[in-house]
GROMACS .gro file of C-alpha atoms in nm:
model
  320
    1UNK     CA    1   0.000   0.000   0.000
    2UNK     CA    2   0.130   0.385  -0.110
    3UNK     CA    3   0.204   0.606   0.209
    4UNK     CA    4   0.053   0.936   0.145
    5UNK     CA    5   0.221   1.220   0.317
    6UNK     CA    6   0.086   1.569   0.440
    7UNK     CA    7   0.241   1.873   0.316
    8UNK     CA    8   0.443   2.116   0.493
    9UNK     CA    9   0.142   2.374   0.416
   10UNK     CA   10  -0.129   2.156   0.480
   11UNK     CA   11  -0.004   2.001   0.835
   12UNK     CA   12   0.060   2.378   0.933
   13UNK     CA   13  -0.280   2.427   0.853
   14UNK     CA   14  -0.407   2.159   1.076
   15UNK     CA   15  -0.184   2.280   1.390
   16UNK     CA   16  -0.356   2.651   1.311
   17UNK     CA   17  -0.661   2.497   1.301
   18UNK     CA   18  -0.599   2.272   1.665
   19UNK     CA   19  -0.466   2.575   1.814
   20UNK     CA   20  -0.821   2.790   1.747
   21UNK     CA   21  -1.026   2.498   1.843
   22UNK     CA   22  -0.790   2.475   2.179
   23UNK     CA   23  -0.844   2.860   2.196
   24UNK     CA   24  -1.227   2.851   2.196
   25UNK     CA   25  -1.241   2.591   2.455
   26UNK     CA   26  -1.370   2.774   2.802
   27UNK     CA   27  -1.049   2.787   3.043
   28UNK     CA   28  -1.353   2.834   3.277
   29UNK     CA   29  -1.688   2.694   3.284
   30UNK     CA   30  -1.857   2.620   3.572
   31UNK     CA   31  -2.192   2.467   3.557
   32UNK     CA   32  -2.303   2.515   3.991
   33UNK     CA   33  -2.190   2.789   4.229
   34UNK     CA   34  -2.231   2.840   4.575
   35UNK     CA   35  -2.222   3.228   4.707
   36UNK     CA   36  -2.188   3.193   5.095
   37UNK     CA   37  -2.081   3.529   5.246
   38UNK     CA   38  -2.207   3.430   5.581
   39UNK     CA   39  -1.969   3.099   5.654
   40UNK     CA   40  -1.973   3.166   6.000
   41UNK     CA   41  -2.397   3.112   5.989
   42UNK     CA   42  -2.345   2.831   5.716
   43UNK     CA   43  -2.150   2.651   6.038
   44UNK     CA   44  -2.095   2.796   6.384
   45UNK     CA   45  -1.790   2.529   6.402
   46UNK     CA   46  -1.532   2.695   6.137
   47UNK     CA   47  -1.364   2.295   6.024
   48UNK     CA   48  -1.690   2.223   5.952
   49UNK     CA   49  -1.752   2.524   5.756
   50UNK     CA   50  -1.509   2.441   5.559
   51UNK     CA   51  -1.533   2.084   5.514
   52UNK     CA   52  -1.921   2.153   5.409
   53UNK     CA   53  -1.823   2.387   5.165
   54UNK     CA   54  -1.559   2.105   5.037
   55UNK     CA   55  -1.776   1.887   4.998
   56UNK     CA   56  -2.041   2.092   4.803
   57UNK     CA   57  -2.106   1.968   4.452
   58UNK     CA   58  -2.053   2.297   4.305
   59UNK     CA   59  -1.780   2.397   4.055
   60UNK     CA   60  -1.752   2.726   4.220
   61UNK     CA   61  -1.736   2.897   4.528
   62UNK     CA   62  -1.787   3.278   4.548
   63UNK     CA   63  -1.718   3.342   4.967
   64UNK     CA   64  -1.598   3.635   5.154
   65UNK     CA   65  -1.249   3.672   5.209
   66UNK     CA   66  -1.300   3.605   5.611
   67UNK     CA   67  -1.468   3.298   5.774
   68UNK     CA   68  -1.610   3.563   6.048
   69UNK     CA   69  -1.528   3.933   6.132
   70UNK     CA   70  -1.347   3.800   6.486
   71UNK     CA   71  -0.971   3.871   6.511
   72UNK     CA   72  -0.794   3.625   6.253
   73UNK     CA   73  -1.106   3.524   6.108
   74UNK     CA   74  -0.917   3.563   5.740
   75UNK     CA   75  -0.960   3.181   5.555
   76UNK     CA   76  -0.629   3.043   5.611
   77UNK     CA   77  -0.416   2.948   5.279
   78UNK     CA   78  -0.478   2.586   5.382
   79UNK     CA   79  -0.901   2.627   5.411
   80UNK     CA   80  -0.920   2.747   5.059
   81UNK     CA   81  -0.673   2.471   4.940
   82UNK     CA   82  -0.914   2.215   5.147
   83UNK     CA   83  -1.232   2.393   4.974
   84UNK     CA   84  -1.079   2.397   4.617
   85UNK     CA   85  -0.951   2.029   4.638
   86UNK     CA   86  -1.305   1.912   4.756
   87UNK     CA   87  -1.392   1.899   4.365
   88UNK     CA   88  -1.176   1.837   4.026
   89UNK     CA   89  -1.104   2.223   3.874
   90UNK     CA   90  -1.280   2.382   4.146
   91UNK     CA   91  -1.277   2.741   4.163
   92UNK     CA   92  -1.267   2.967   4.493
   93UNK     CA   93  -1.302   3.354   4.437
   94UNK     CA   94  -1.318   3.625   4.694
   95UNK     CA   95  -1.626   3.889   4.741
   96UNK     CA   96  -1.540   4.245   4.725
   97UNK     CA   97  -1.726   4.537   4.731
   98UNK     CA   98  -1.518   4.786   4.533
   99UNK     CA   99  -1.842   5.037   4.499
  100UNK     CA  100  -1.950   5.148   4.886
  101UNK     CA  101  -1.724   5.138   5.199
  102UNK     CA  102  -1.884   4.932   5.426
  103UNK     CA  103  -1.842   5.006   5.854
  104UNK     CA  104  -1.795   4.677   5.914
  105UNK     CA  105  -1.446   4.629   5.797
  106UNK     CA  106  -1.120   4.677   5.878
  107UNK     CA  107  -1.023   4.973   5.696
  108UNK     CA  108  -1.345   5.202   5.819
  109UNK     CA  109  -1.264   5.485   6.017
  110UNK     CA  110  -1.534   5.573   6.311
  111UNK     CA  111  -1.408   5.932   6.267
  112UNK     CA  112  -1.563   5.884   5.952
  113UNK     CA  113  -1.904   5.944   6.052
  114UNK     CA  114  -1.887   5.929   6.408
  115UNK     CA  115  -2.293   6.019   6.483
  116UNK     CA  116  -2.379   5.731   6.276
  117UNK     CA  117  -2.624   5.951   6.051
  118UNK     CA  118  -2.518   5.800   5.740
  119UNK     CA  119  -2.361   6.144   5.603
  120UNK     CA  120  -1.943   6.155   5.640
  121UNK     CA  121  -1.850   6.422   5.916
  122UNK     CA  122  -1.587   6.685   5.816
  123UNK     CA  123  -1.265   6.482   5.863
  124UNK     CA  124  -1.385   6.193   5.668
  125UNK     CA  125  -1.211   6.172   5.346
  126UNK     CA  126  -1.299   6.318   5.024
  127UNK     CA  127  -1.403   5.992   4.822
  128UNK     CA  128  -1.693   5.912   5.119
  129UNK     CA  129  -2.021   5.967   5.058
  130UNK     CA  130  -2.395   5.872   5.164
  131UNK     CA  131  -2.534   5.563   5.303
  132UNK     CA  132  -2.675   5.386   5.121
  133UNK     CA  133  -3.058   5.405   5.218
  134UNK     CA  134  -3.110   5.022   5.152
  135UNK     CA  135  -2.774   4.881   5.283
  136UNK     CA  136  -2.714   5.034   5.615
  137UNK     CA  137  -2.356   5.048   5.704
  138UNK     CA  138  -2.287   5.101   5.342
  139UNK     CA  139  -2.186   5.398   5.221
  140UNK     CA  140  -2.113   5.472   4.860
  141UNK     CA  141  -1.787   5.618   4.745
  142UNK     CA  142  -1.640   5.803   4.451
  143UNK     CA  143  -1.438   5.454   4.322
  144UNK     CA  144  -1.193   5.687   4.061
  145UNK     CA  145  -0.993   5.886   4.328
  146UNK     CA  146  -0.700   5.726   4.468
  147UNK     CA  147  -0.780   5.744   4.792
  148UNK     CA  148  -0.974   5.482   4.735
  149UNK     CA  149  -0.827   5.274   4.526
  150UNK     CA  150  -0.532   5.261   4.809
  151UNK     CA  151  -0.740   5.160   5.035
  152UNK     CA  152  -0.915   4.841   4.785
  153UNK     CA  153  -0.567   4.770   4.598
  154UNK     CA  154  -0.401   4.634   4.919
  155UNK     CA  155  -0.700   4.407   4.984
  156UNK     CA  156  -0.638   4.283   4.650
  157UNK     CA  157  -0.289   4.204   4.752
  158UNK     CA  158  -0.424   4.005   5.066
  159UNK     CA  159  -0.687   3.761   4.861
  160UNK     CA  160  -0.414   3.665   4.588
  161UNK     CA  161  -0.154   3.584   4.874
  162UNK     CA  162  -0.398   3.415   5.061
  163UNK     CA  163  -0.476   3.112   4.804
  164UNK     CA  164  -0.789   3.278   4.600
  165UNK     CA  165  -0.847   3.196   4.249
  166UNK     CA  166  -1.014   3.537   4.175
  167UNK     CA  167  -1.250   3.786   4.284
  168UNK     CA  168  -1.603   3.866   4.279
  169UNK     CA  169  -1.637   4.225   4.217
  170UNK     CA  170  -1.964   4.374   4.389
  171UNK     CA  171  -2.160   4.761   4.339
  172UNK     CA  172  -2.014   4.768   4.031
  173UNK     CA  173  -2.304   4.933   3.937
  174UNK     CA  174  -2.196   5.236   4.150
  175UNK     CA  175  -2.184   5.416   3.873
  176UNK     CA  176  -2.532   5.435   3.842
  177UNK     CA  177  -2.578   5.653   4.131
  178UNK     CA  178  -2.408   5.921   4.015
  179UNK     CA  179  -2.594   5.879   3.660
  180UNK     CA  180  -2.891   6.044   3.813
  181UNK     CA  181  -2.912   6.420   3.749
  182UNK     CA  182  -3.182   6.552   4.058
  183UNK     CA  183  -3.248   6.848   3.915
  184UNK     CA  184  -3.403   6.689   3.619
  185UNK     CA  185  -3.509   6.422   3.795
  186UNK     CA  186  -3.380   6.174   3.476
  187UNK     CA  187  -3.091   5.934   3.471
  188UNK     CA  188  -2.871   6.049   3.189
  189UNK     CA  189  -2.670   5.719   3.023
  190UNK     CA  190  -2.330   5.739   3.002
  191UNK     CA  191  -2.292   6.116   3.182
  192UNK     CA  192  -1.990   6.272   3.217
  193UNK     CA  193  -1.762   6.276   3.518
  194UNK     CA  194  -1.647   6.617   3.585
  195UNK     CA  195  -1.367   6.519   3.803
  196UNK     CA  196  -1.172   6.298   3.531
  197UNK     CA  197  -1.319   6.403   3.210
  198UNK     CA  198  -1.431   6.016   3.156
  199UNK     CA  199  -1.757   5.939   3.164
  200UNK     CA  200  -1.879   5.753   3.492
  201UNK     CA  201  -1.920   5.415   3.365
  202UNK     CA  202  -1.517   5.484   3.183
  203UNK     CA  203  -1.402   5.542   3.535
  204UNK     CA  204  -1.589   5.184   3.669
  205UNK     CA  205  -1.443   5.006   3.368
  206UNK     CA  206  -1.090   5.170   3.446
  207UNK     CA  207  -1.109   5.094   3.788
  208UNK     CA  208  -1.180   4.720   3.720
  209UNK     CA  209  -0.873   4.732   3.488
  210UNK     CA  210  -0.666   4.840   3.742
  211UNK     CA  211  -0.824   4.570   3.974
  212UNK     CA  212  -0.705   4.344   3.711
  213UNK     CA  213  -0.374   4.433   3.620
  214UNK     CA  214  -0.315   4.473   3.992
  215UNK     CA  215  -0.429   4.110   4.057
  216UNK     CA  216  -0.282   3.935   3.761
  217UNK     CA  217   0.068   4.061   3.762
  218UNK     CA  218   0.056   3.819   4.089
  219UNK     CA  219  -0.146   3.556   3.921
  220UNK     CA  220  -0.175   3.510   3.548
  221UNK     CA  221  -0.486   3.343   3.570
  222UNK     CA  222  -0.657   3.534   3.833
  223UNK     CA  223  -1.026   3.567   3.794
  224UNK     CA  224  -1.221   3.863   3.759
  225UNK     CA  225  -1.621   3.820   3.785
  226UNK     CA  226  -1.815   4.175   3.791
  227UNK     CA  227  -2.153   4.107   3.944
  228UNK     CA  228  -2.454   4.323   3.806
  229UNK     CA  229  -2.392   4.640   3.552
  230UNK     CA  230  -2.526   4.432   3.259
  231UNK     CA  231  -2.447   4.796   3.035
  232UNK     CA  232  -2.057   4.774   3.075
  233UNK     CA  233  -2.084   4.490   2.855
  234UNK     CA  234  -2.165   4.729   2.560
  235UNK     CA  235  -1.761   4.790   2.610
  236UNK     CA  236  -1.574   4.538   2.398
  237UNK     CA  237  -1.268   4.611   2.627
  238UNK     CA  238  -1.435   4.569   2.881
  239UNK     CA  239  -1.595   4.200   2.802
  240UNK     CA  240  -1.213   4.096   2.703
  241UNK     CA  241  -1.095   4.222   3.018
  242UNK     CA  242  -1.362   4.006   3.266
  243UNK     CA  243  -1.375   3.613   3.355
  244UNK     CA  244  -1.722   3.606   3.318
  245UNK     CA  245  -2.047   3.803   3.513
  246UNK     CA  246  -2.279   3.760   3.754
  247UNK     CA  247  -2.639   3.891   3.762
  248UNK     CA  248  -2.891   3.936   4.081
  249UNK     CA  249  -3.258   3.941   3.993
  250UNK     CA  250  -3.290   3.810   3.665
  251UNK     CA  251  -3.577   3.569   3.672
  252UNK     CA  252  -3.686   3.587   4.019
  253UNK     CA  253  -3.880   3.839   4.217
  254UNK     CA  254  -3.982   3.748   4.569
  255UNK     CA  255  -4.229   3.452   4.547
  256UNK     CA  256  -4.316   3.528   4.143
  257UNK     CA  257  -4.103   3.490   3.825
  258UNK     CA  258  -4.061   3.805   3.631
  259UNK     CA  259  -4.239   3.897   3.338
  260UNK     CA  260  -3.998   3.817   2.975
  261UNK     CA  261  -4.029   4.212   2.946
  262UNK     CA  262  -3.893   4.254   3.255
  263UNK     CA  263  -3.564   4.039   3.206
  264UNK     CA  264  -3.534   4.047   2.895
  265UNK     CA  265  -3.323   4.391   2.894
  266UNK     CA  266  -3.037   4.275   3.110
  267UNK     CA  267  -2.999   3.991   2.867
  268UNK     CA  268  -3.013   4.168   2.557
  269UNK     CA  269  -2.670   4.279   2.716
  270UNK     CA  270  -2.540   3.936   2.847
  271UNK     CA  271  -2.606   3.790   2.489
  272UNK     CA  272  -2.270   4.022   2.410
  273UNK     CA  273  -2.020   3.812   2.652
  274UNK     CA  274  -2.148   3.486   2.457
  275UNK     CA  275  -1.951   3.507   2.186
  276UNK     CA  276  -1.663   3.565   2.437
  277UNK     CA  277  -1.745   3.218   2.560
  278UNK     CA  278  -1.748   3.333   2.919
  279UNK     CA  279  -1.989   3.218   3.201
  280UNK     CA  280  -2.265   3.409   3.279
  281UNK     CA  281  -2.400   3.337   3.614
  282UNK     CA  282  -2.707   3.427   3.791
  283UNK     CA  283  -2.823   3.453   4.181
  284UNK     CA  284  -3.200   3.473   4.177
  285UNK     CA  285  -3.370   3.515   4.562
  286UNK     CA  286  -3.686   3.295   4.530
  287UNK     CA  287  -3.941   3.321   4.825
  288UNK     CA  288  -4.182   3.027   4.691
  289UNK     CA  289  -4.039   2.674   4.604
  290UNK     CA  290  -4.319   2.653   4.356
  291UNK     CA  291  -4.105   2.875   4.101
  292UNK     CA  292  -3.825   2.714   4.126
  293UNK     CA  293  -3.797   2.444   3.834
  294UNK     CA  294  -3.939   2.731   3.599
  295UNK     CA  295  -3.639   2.914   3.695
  296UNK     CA  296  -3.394   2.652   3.619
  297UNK     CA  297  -3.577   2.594   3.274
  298UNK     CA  298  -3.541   2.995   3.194
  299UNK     CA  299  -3.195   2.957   3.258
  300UNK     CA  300  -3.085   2.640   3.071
  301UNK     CA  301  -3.307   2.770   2.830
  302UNK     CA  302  -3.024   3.110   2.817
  303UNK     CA  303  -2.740   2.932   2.851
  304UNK     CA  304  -2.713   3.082   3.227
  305UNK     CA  305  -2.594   2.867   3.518
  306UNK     CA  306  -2.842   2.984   3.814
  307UNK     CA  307  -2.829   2.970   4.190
  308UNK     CA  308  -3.144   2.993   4.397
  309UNK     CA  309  -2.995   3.115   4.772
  310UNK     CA  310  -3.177   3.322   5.069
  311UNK     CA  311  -3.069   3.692   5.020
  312UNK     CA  312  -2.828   3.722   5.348
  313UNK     CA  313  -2.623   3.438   5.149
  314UNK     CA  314  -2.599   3.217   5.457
  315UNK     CA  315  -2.665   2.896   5.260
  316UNK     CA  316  -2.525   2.671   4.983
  317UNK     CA  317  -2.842   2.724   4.792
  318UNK     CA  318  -2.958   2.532   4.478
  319UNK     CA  319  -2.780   2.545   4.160
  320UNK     CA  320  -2.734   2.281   3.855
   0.00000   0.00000   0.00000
């Protein structure tokens, strides 16, 4: 029998064509989270915390960076590795809120806003502002000066050194706040920062760049997953830049689904990460069992990967 051969041209034309296949494949695709911010309520015993959240079918695991807010109450390097190993290509990411300062944390000043009335007092510094009227002990901040950023970028540091795989990025949509023009009483799209020239949503993206950069010059592969802010996704840079997103609120509204109407906005702007091949996951808040397999069909249905969890995040939830 006559051995063919492949030509030089051809067999480089296979290896091109390998290499793009190899290059679509998802680096990361999980298909089950778990979002427990609250360990400490998941378990009062912290080994058992952990070993429940090991053991957990999920494929990822978005948790705070601390087991509780006690002195060394920081998971241990060990903890996540126990956590991650619980499942093949688990993935373990660290919460963040990089759009309010929150008064429970370490780097909160009481000077800050020492009367508690939920407006910063004189010596509090310039990027604090309001509470937040539906998160108390949450006060929103301008995220673009550097104050601020110092204070986050550090933190950053912390969750790479301690094990993480990434970070979940949360009030992304801060931006959105400072959208609203009061005088007009309108939200105006895409307005205009007057303090950097950028436009407020430019400053969000830039600061999650710098999140980024900061993060993977540490770890190459370091997870970043923005939740909310569907409308960044309108910036190709910006869907590049991300690991994937998470969305609150999508199909679920207390004990009722929402209408298609109703959801159907936010994912006429998730449908732009698909082609980026990039998870798009969903926490949903049901207060009725009765919805819940409808939920899981609206998401298959969008190629989402949905959790069902009680809003304080205290639980493992539901997700498949």
């Amino acid at each position: 029998m006559a051995h063919r051969t492949i030509s030089t041209t051809a067999l480089a034309l296979l290896l091109v064509l390998a290499q793009s296949s190899q290059a679509d494949q998802p680096t990361f695709a999980p298909r089950s989270f778990a979002y427990v911010l609250q360990a400490d309520q998941l378990n009062k015993n912290r080994a058992e915390a952990t070993q429940q959240l090991a053991t957990s079918d999920r494929d990822l695991i978005v948790m705070d960076q601390a087991y509780s807010s006690t002195a060394n109450g920081d998971w241990t390097t060990e903890e996540i590795a126990t956590i991650r190993s619980g499942k093949p290509d688990r993935r373990v990411v660290a919460y963040l809120s990089i759009g309010e300062a929150e008064d429970y944390r370490p780097y909160w000043q009481k000077h800050w806003d020492a009367d508690k009335d939920g407006r910063p007092d004189p010596t509090a510094p310039s990027f604090l502002n309001i509470e937040n009227p539906d998160w108390k002990g949450n006060y929103r901040v301008r995220y673009w000066q550097p104050e601020w950023q110092k204070i986050i970028l550090p933190i950053i540091d912390r969750i790479v050194a301690q094990g993480f795989d990434g970070i979940y990025l949360d009030i992304v949509d801060a931006y959105e706040f400072y959208e609203y023009d009061a005088p007009k009483k309108a939200w105006l799209d895409h307005r205009p920062n007057p303090e950097t020239g950028n436009t407020y949503r430019q400053d969000m993206i830039a600061w999650i760049s710098a999140i980024a950069d900061r993060s993977r010059t540490r770890k190459k592969d370091f997870l970043v997953i923005p939740q909310n802010a569907a409308s960044l996704l309108e910036d190709k840079n910006y869907r590049e830049l991300i690991s994937g997103i998470a969305i609150e609120d999508l199909f679920v509204e207390d004990a009722t689904l929402r209408t298609e109407k109703e959801s159907r906005y936010i994912i006429s702007f998730l449908e732009k990460l698909k082609p980026h091949n990039k998870p798009i996951l969903v926490v949903d808040y049901p207060q009725s069992e009765a919805i819940h397999a409808s939920a899981f069909e609206l998401a298959e249905k969008n190629g989402f990967v949905l959790l069902l969890t009680d809003r304080p995040l205290t639980t493992l939830g539901q997700s498949k």
